[in-house]
mmCIF file of N, CA and C in Angstrom:
data_model
loop_
_atom_site.group_PDB
_atom_site.id
_atom_site.type_symbol
_atom_site.label_atom_id
_atom_site.label_comp_id
_atom_site.label_asym_id
_atom_site.label_seq_id
_atom_site.Cartn_x
_atom_site.Cartn_y
_atom_site.Cartn_z
ATOM 1 N N UNK A 1 40.851 -32.625 -61.618
ATOM 2 C CA UNK A 1 39.878 -32.263 -60.609
ATOM 3 C C UNK A 1 39.821 -30.736 -60.530
ATOM 4 N N UNK A 2 38.657 -30.144 -60.685
ATOM 5 C CA UNK A 2 38.566 -28.683 -60.662
ATOM 6 C C UNK A 2 38.801 -28.140 -59.260
ATOM 7 N N UNK A 3 39.438 -26.976 -59.232
ATOM 8 C CA UNK A 3 39.697 -26.304 -57.962
ATOM 9 C C UNK A 3 38.393 -25.708 -57.424
ATOM 10 N N UNK A 4 38.208 -25.823 -56.145
ATOM 11 C CA UNK A 4 37.051 -25.197 -55.507
ATOM 12 C C UNK A 4 37.418 -23.765 -55.183
ATOM 13 N N UNK A 5 36.760 -22.842 -55.798
ATOM 14 C CA UNK A 5 37.026 -21.434 -55.518
ATOM 15 C C UNK A 5 36.083 -20.947 -54.443
ATOM 16 N N UNK A 6 36.525 -19.921 -53.779
ATOM 17 C CA UNK A 6 35.696 -19.348 -52.723
ATOM 18 C C UNK A 6 34.471 -18.684 -53.341
ATOM 19 N N UNK A 7 33.330 -18.979 -52.809
ATOM 20 C CA UNK A 7 32.087 -18.421 -53.344
ATOM 21 C C UNK A 7 31.996 -16.941 -52.997
ATOM 22 N N UNK A 8 31.838 -16.105 -53.995
ATOM 23 C CA UNK A 8 31.697 -14.672 -53.796
ATOM 24 C C UNK A 8 30.219 -14.345 -53.612
ATOM 25 N N UNK A 9 29.867 -13.589 -52.567
ATOM 26 C CA UNK A 9 28.462 -13.237 -52.390
ATOM 27 C C UNK A 9 28.009 -12.263 -53.477
ATOM 28 N N UNK A 10 26.745 -12.322 -53.765
ATOM 29 C CA UNK A 10 26.175 -11.389 -54.734
ATOM 30 C C UNK A 10 26.239 -9.978 -54.161
ATOM 31 N N UNK A 11 26.195 -8.978 -55.038
ATOM 32 C CA UNK A 11 26.297 -7.591 -54.581
ATOM 33 C C UNK A 11 25.204 -7.247 -53.577
ATOM 34 N N UNK A 12 24.004 -7.689 -53.826
ATOM 35 C CA UNK A 12 22.891 -7.394 -52.917
ATOM 36 C C UNK A 12 23.068 -8.042 -51.562
ATOM 37 N N UNK A 13 23.599 -9.263 -51.575
ATOM 38 C CA UNK A 13 23.811 -9.978 -50.316
ATOM 39 C C UNK A 13 24.921 -9.320 -49.490
ATOM 40 N N UNK A 14 25.997 -8.910 -50.143
ATOM 41 C CA UNK A 14 27.087 -8.233 -49.434
ATOM 42 C C UNK A 14 26.651 -6.889 -48.882
ATOM 43 N N UNK A 15 25.824 -6.187 -49.642
ATOM 44 C CA UNK A 15 25.309 -4.897 -49.194
ATOM 45 C C UNK A 15 24.392 -5.066 -47.991
ATOM 46 N N UNK A 16 23.564 -6.102 -48.016
ATOM 47 C CA UNK A 16 22.671 -6.360 -46.889
ATOM 48 C C UNK A 16 23.474 -6.724 -45.639
ATOM 49 N N UNK A 17 24.500 -7.547 -45.820
ATOM 50 C CA UNK A 17 25.339 -7.935 -44.685
ATOM 51 C C UNK A 17 26.058 -6.719 -44.100
ATOM 52 N N UNK A 18 26.598 -5.870 -44.968
ATOM 53 C CA UNK A 18 27.290 -4.669 -44.493
ATOM 54 C C UNK A 18 26.328 -3.718 -43.776
ATOM 55 N N UNK A 19 25.138 -3.561 -44.308
ATOM 56 C CA UNK A 19 24.152 -2.696 -43.670
ATOM 57 C C UNK A 19 23.745 -3.205 -42.297
ATOM 58 N N UNK A 20 23.537 -4.516 -42.193
ATOM 59 C CA UNK A 20 23.172 -5.097 -40.893
ATOM 60 C C UNK A 20 24.323 -4.975 -39.895
ATOM 61 N N UNK A 21 25.554 -5.169 -40.370
ATOM 62 C CA UNK A 21 26.712 -5.029 -39.490
ATOM 63 C C UNK A 21 26.868 -3.589 -39.008
ATOM 64 N N UNK A 22 26.670 -2.636 -39.919
ATOM 65 C CA UNK A 22 26.739 -1.228 -39.533
ATOM 66 C C UNK A 22 25.683 -0.899 -38.484
ATOM 67 N N UNK A 23 24.471 -1.366 -38.686
ATOM 68 C CA UNK A 23 23.398 -1.118 -37.731
ATOM 69 C C UNK A 23 23.718 -1.745 -36.377
ATOM 70 N N UNK A 24 24.235 -2.962 -36.397
ATOM 71 C CA UNK A 24 24.576 -3.646 -35.152
ATOM 72 C C UNK A 24 25.679 -2.912 -34.396
ATOM 73 N N UNK A 25 26.700 -2.464 -35.108
ATOM 74 C CA UNK A 25 27.814 -1.761 -34.464
ATOM 75 C C UNK A 25 27.343 -0.418 -33.904
ATOM 76 N N UNK A 26 26.526 0.309 -34.656
ATOM 77 C CA UNK A 26 26.047 1.599 -34.163
ATOM 78 C C UNK A 26 25.115 1.447 -32.961
ATOM 79 N N UNK A 27 24.299 0.402 -32.947
ATOM 80 C CA UNK A 27 23.426 0.155 -31.783
ATOM 81 C C UNK A 27 24.282 -0.210 -30.567
ATOM 82 N N UNK A 28 25.338 -0.998 -30.778
ATOM 83 C CA UNK A 28 26.226 -1.347 -29.664
ATOM 84 C C UNK A 28 26.943 -0.106 -29.131
ATOM 85 N N UNK A 29 27.373 0.774 -30.036
ATOM 86 C CA UNK A 29 28.012 2.020 -29.603
ATOM 87 C C UNK A 29 27.035 2.908 -28.834
ATOM 88 N N UNK A 30 25.809 2.973 -29.310
ATOM 89 C CA UNK A 30 24.798 3.776 -28.612
ATOM 90 C C UNK A 30 24.520 3.200 -27.219
ATOM 91 N N UNK A 31 24.490 1.887 -27.110
ATOM 92 C CA UNK A 31 24.292 1.253 -25.805
ATOM 93 C C UNK A 31 25.440 1.540 -24.852
ATOM 94 N N UNK A 32 26.666 1.494 -25.359
ATOM 95 C CA UNK A 32 27.834 1.804 -24.524
ATOM 96 C C UNK A 32 27.820 3.265 -24.097
ATOM 97 N N UNK A 33 27.448 4.168 -25.007
ATOM 98 C CA UNK A 33 27.361 5.586 -24.659
ATOM 99 C C UNK A 33 26.279 5.824 -23.613
ATOM 100 N N UNK A 34 25.162 5.129 -23.738
ATOM 101 C CA UNK A 34 24.087 5.253 -22.756
ATOM 102 C C UNK A 34 24.546 4.754 -21.388
ATOM 103 N N UNK A 35 25.312 3.680 -21.368
ATOM 104 C CA UNK A 35 25.836 3.157 -20.104
ATOM 105 C C UNK A 35 26.771 4.170 -19.443
ATOM 106 N N UNK A 36 27.658 4.787 -20.232
ATOM 107 C CA UNK A 36 28.558 5.805 -19.687
ATOM 108 C C UNK A 36 27.753 6.989 -19.147
ATOM 109 N N UNK A 37 26.733 7.414 -19.881
ATOM 110 C CA UNK A 37 25.910 8.544 -19.439
ATOM 111 C C UNK A 37 25.167 8.222 -18.137
ATOM 112 N N UNK A 38 24.649 7.015 -18.021
ATOM 113 C CA UNK A 38 23.931 6.619 -16.800
ATOM 114 C C UNK A 38 24.881 6.583 -15.607
ATOM 115 N N UNK A 39 26.074 6.025 -15.795
ATOM 116 C CA UNK A 39 27.049 5.954 -14.694
ATOM 117 C C UNK A 39 27.455 7.361 -14.255
ATOM 118 N N UNK A 40 27.722 8.248 -15.232
ATOM 119 C CA UNK A 40 28.124 9.607 -14.874
ATOM 120 C C UNK A 40 26.981 10.372 -14.210
ATOM 121 N N UNK A 41 25.750 10.153 -14.656
ATOM 122 C CA UNK A 41 24.601 10.813 -14.029
ATOM 123 C C UNK A 41 24.404 10.316 -12.600
ATOM 124 N N UNK A 42 24.559 9.019 -12.381
ATOM 125 C CA UNK A 42 24.413 8.471 -11.024
ATOM 126 C C UNK A 42 25.509 9.013 -10.102
ATOM 127 N N UNK A 43 26.719 9.147 -10.631
ATOM 128 C CA UNK A 43 27.804 9.730 -9.819
ATOM 129 C C UNK A 43 27.498 11.180 -9.482
ATOM 130 N N UNK A 44 26.958 11.915 -10.439
ATOM 131 C CA UNK A 44 26.637 13.319 -10.207
ATOM 132 C C UNK A 44 25.546 13.488 -9.163
ATOM 133 N N UNK A 45 24.534 12.616 -9.216
ATOM 134 C CA UNK A 45 23.467 12.687 -8.215
ATOM 135 C C UNK A 45 23.994 12.333 -6.829
ATOM 136 N N UNK A 46 24.855 11.342 -6.752
ATOM 137 C CA UNK A 46 25.430 10.960 -5.464
ATOM 138 C C UNK A 46 26.301 12.051 -4.892
ATOM 139 N N UNK A 47 27.047 12.725 -5.737
ATOM 140 C CA UNK A 47 27.914 13.806 -5.279
ATOM 141 C C UNK A 47 27.088 15.002 -4.829
ATOM 142 N N UNK A 48 25.983 15.269 -5.515
ATOM 143 C CA UNK A 48 25.145 16.410 -5.156
ATOM 144 C C UNK A 48 24.464 16.176 -3.802
ATOM 145 N N UNK A 49 24.011 14.944 -3.553
ATOM 146 C CA UNK A 49 23.370 14.638 -2.277
ATOM 147 C C UNK A 49 24.364 14.639 -1.122
ATOM 148 N N UNK A 50 25.604 14.253 -1.382
ATOM 149 C CA UNK A 50 26.604 14.185 -0.316
ATOM 150 C C UNK A 50 27.029 15.577 0.144
ATOM 151 N N UNK A 51 26.903 16.572 -0.719
ATOM 152 C CA UNK A 51 27.364 17.911 -0.368
ATOM 153 C C UNK A 51 26.315 18.768 0.309
ATOM 154 N N UNK A 52 25.139 18.260 0.590
ATOM 155 C CA UNK A 52 24.083 19.046 1.199
ATOM 156 C C UNK A 52 24.441 19.389 2.646
ATOM 157 N N UNK A 53 24.367 20.664 2.985
ATOM 158 C CA UNK A 53 24.610 21.103 4.351
ATOM 159 C C UNK A 53 26.068 21.321 4.679
ATOM 160 N N UNK A 54 26.960 21.170 3.713
ATOM 161 C CA UNK A 54 28.380 21.377 3.977
ATOM 162 C C UNK A 54 28.804 22.691 3.342
ATOM 163 N N UNK A 55 29.743 23.336 3.988
ATOM 164 C CA UNK A 55 30.273 24.581 3.428
ATOM 165 C C UNK A 55 31.523 24.270 2.624
ATOM 166 N N UNK A 56 31.775 25.066 1.627
ATOM 167 C CA UNK A 56 32.963 24.870 0.786
ATOM 168 C C UNK A 56 34.200 25.317 1.544
ATOM 169 N N UNK A 57 35.151 24.433 1.722
ATOM 170 C CA UNK A 57 36.366 24.755 2.459
ATOM 171 C C UNK A 57 37.544 25.007 1.532
ATOM 172 N N UNK A 58 37.383 24.744 0.269
ATOM 173 C CA UNK A 58 38.485 24.955 -0.674
ATOM 174 C C UNK A 58 38.056 24.528 -2.068
ATOM 175 N N UNK A 59 39.031 24.346 -2.880
ATOM 176 C CA UNK A 59 38.778 23.928 -4.256
ATOM 177 C C UNK A 59 38.394 22.454 -4.254
ATOM 178 N N UNK A 60 37.305 22.100 -4.926
ATOM 179 C CA UNK A 60 36.920 20.680 -4.968
ATOM 180 C C UNK A 60 37.951 19.880 -5.777
ATOM 181 N N UNK A 61 38.086 18.600 -5.456
ATOM 182 C CA UNK A 61 39.054 17.783 -6.190
ATOM 183 C C UNK A 61 38.623 17.620 -7.653
ATOM 184 N N UNK A 62 39.604 17.352 -8.486
ATOM 185 C CA UNK A 62 39.334 17.177 -9.916
ATOM 186 C C UNK A 62 38.541 15.888 -10.115
ATOM 187 N N UNK A 63 37.486 15.975 -10.902
ATOM 188 C CA UNK A 63 36.653 14.811 -11.201
ATOM 189 C C UNK A 63 37.113 14.207 -12.526
ATOM 190 N N UNK A 64 37.777 13.059 -12.445
ATOM 191 C CA UNK A 64 38.281 12.389 -13.624
ATOM 192 C C UNK A 64 37.268 11.422 -14.220
ATOM 193 N N UNK A 65 36.105 11.293 -13.620
ATOM 194 C CA UNK A 65 35.094 10.343 -14.088
ATOM 195 C C UNK A 65 34.679 10.539 -15.536
ATOM 196 N N UNK A 66 34.296 11.764 -15.939
ATOM 197 C CA UNK A 66 33.905 11.945 -17.339
ATOM 198 C C UNK A 66 35.040 11.687 -18.322
ATOM 199 N N UNK A 67 36.242 12.087 -17.960
ATOM 200 C CA UNK A 67 37.377 11.866 -18.862
ATOM 201 C C UNK A 67 37.643 10.376 -19.026
ATOM 202 N N UNK A 68 37.623 9.639 -17.925
ATOM 203 C CA UNK A 68 37.872 8.203 -17.999
ATOM 204 C C UNK A 68 36.735 7.467 -18.693
ATOM 205 N N UNK A 69 35.495 7.857 -18.404
ATOM 206 C CA UNK A 69 34.342 7.197 -19.029
ATOM 207 C C UNK A 69 34.302 7.398 -20.531
ATOM 208 N N UNK A 70 34.388 8.660 -20.963
ATOM 209 C CA UNK A 70 34.357 8.932 -22.395
ATOM 210 C C UNK A 70 35.646 8.500 -23.082
ATOM 211 N N UNK A 71 36.759 8.491 -22.352
ATOM 212 C CA UNK A 71 38.010 7.986 -22.917
ATOM 213 C C UNK A 71 37.939 6.489 -23.194
ATOM 214 N N UNK A 72 37.352 5.736 -22.272
ATOM 215 C CA UNK A 72 37.189 4.292 -22.480
ATOM 216 C C UNK A 72 36.241 4.023 -23.646
ATOM 217 N N UNK A 73 35.181 4.818 -23.743
ATOM 218 C CA UNK A 73 34.244 4.664 -24.857
ATOM 219 C C UNK A 73 34.934 4.992 -26.183
ATOM 220 N N UNK A 74 35.766 6.023 -26.202
ATOM 221 C CA UNK A 74 36.507 6.382 -27.407
ATOM 222 C C UNK A 74 37.465 5.270 -27.802
ATOM 223 N N UNK A 75 38.138 4.690 -26.832
ATOM 224 C CA UNK A 75 39.055 3.581 -27.113
ATOM 225 C C UNK A 75 38.303 2.376 -27.672
ATOM 226 N N UNK A 76 37.151 2.074 -27.122
ATOM 227 C CA UNK A 76 36.335 0.964 -27.613
ATOM 228 C C UNK A 76 35.909 1.192 -29.060
ATOM 229 N N UNK A 77 35.482 2.399 -29.372
ATOM 230 C CA UNK A 77 35.070 2.718 -30.741
ATOM 231 C C UNK A 77 36.269 2.660 -31.686
ATOM 232 N N UNK A 78 37.430 3.115 -31.245
ATOM 233 C CA UNK A 78 38.629 3.082 -32.086
ATOM 234 C C UNK A 78 39.057 1.651 -32.386
ATOM 235 N N UNK A 79 39.033 0.795 -31.385
ATOM 236 C CA UNK A 79 39.405 -0.603 -31.596
ATOM 237 C C UNK A 79 38.416 -1.272 -32.548
ATOM 238 N N UNK A 80 37.143 -1.001 -32.380
ATOM 239 C CA UNK A 80 36.127 -1.549 -33.285
ATOM 240 C C UNK A 80 36.362 -1.067 -34.708
ATOM 241 N N UNK A 81 36.716 0.197 -34.880
ATOM 242 C CA UNK A 81 36.976 0.746 -36.209
ATOM 243 C C UNK A 81 38.169 0.065 -36.862
ATOM 244 N N UNK A 82 39.230 -0.134 -36.102
ATOM 245 C CA UNK A 82 40.418 -0.774 -36.658
ATOM 246 C C UNK A 82 40.116 -2.224 -37.050
ATOM 247 N N UNK A 83 39.385 -2.928 -36.215
ATOM 248 C CA UNK A 83 39.025 -4.310 -36.542
ATOM 249 C C UNK A 83 38.163 -4.355 -37.802
ATOM 250 N N UNK A 84 37.194 -3.465 -37.899
ATOM 251 C CA UNK A 84 36.343 -3.440 -39.090
ATOM 252 C C UNK A 84 37.137 -3.096 -40.344
ATOM 253 N N UNK A 85 38.080 -2.186 -40.239
ATOM 254 C CA UNK A 85 38.923 -1.860 -41.390
ATOM 255 C C UNK A 85 39.817 -3.035 -41.771
ATOM 256 N N UNK A 86 40.321 -3.759 -40.774
ATOM 257 C CA UNK A 86 41.203 -4.895 -41.053
ATOM 258 C C UNK A 86 40.468 -6.050 -41.725
ATOM 259 N N UNK A 87 39.176 -6.247 -41.407
ATOM 260 C CA UNK A 87 38.458 -7.362 -42.022
ATOM 261 C C UNK A 87 37.821 -6.971 -43.349
ATOM 262 N N UNK A 88 37.993 -5.707 -43.763
ATOM 263 C CA UNK A 88 37.578 -5.330 -45.100
ATOM 264 C C UNK A 88 36.312 -4.516 -45.217
ATOM 265 N N UNK A 89 35.755 -4.056 -44.130
ATOM 266 C CA UNK A 89 34.546 -3.224 -44.172
ATOM 267 C C UNK A 89 34.967 -1.758 -44.076
ATOM 268 N N UNK A 90 35.370 -1.190 -45.213
ATOM 269 C CA UNK A 90 35.913 0.165 -45.215
ATOM 270 C C UNK A 90 34.869 1.213 -44.844
ATOM 271 N N UNK A 91 33.652 1.088 -45.337
ATOM 272 C CA UNK A 91 32.627 2.104 -45.063
ATOM 273 C C UNK A 91 32.271 2.113 -43.583
ATOM 274 N N UNK A 92 32.043 0.949 -43.028
ATOM 275 C CA UNK A 92 31.664 0.870 -41.613
ATOM 276 C C UNK A 92 32.834 1.311 -40.731
ATOM 277 N N UNK A 93 34.048 0.914 -41.097
ATOM 278 C CA UNK A 93 35.220 1.335 -40.341
ATOM 279 C C UNK A 93 35.423 2.834 -40.381
ATOM 280 N N UNK A 94 35.136 3.440 -41.535
ATOM 281 C CA UNK A 94 35.258 4.890 -41.657
ATOM 282 C C UNK A 94 34.225 5.604 -40.791
ATOM 283 N N UNK A 95 33.007 5.078 -40.756
ATOM 284 C CA UNK A 95 31.973 5.658 -39.884
ATOM 285 C C UNK A 95 32.417 5.564 -38.431
ATOM 286 N N UNK A 96 32.996 4.431 -38.053
ATOM 287 C CA UNK A 96 33.476 4.262 -36.684
ATOM 288 C C UNK A 96 34.626 5.217 -36.375
ATOM 289 N N UNK A 97 35.544 5.397 -37.319
ATOM 290 C CA UNK A 97 36.646 6.331 -37.087
ATOM 291 C C UNK A 97 36.142 7.762 -36.930
ATOM 292 N N UNK A 98 35.139 8.134 -37.716
ATOM 293 C CA UNK A 98 34.541 9.465 -37.577
ATOM 294 C C UNK A 98 33.911 9.628 -36.200
ATOM 295 N N UNK A 99 33.187 8.612 -35.761
ATOM 296 C CA UNK A 99 32.589 8.641 -34.427
ATOM 297 C C UNK A 99 33.668 8.698 -33.350
ATOM 298 N N UNK A 100 34.775 8.009 -33.578
ATOM 299 C CA UNK A 100 35.892 8.021 -32.629
ATOM 300 C C UNK A 100 36.485 9.422 -32.508
ATOM 301 N N UNK A 101 36.662 10.106 -33.626
ATOM 302 C CA UNK A 101 37.214 11.458 -33.589
ATOM 303 C C UNK A 101 36.265 12.402 -32.849
ATOM 304 N N UNK A 102 34.967 12.287 -33.109
ATOM 305 C CA UNK A 102 33.992 13.134 -32.406
ATOM 306 C C UNK A 102 34.009 12.873 -30.903
ATOM 307 N N UNK A 103 34.095 11.594 -30.513
ATOM 308 C CA UNK A 103 34.168 11.270 -29.086
ATOM 309 C C UNK A 103 35.471 11.758 -28.461
ATOM 310 N N UNK A 104 36.563 11.702 -29.202
ATOM 311 C CA UNK A 104 37.846 12.189 -28.675
ATOM 312 C C UNK A 104 37.790 13.692 -28.424
ATOM 313 N N UNK A 105 37.184 14.433 -29.348
ATOM 314 C CA UNK A 105 37.033 15.884 -29.158
ATOM 315 C C UNK A 105 36.147 16.167 -27.942
ATOM 316 N N UNK A 106 35.058 15.405 -27.804
ATOM 317 C CA UNK A 106 34.157 15.587 -26.657
ATOM 318 C C UNK A 106 34.887 15.242 -25.349
ATOM 319 N N UNK A 107 35.693 14.194 -25.369
ATOM 320 C CA UNK A 107 36.455 13.804 -24.181
ATOM 321 C C UNK A 107 37.455 14.880 -23.784
ATOM 322 N N UNK A 108 38.135 15.451 -24.772
ATOM 323 C CA UNK A 108 39.101 16.514 -24.480
ATOM 324 C C UNK A 108 38.421 17.756 -23.926
ATOM 325 N N UNK A 109 37.137 17.930 -24.208
ATOM 326 C CA UNK A 109 36.393 19.048 -23.629
ATOM 327 C C UNK A 109 36.221 18.898 -22.123
ATOM 328 N N UNK A 110 36.253 17.679 -21.616
ATOM 329 C CA UNK A 110 36.144 17.440 -20.172
ATOM 330 C C UNK A 110 37.493 17.439 -19.470
ATOM 331 N N UNK A 111 38.575 17.531 -20.229
ATOM 332 C CA UNK A 111 39.909 17.475 -19.635
ATOM 333 C C UNK A 111 40.097 18.656 -18.685
ATOM 334 N N UNK A 112 40.503 18.388 -17.449
ATOM 335 C CA UNK A 112 40.630 19.495 -16.475
ATOM 336 C C UNK A 112 41.822 20.373 -16.730
#
């Protein structure tokens, strides 16, 4: 009885699948980044309206919102990159790791 071997996808089919996966992951990352930006913008507008008519009595408290928001986004991108690398999508995982490094640098720019 012949052994059933695992069917290998054709080069074109694997390339199409990888391209669609890359597009899907990048769109999901863009959506998460947009969500973080909207939350931080809403917090900024709320803080600006709350301070109207008040005098500054001292140093304002440290705002950890941007650090936590972009830090969570960086962690999400890093986990996605590691998962993609583990399942064998080296190109997509490398793109995610590059995006993770850029987000980490941006996050450290907000560090108080």
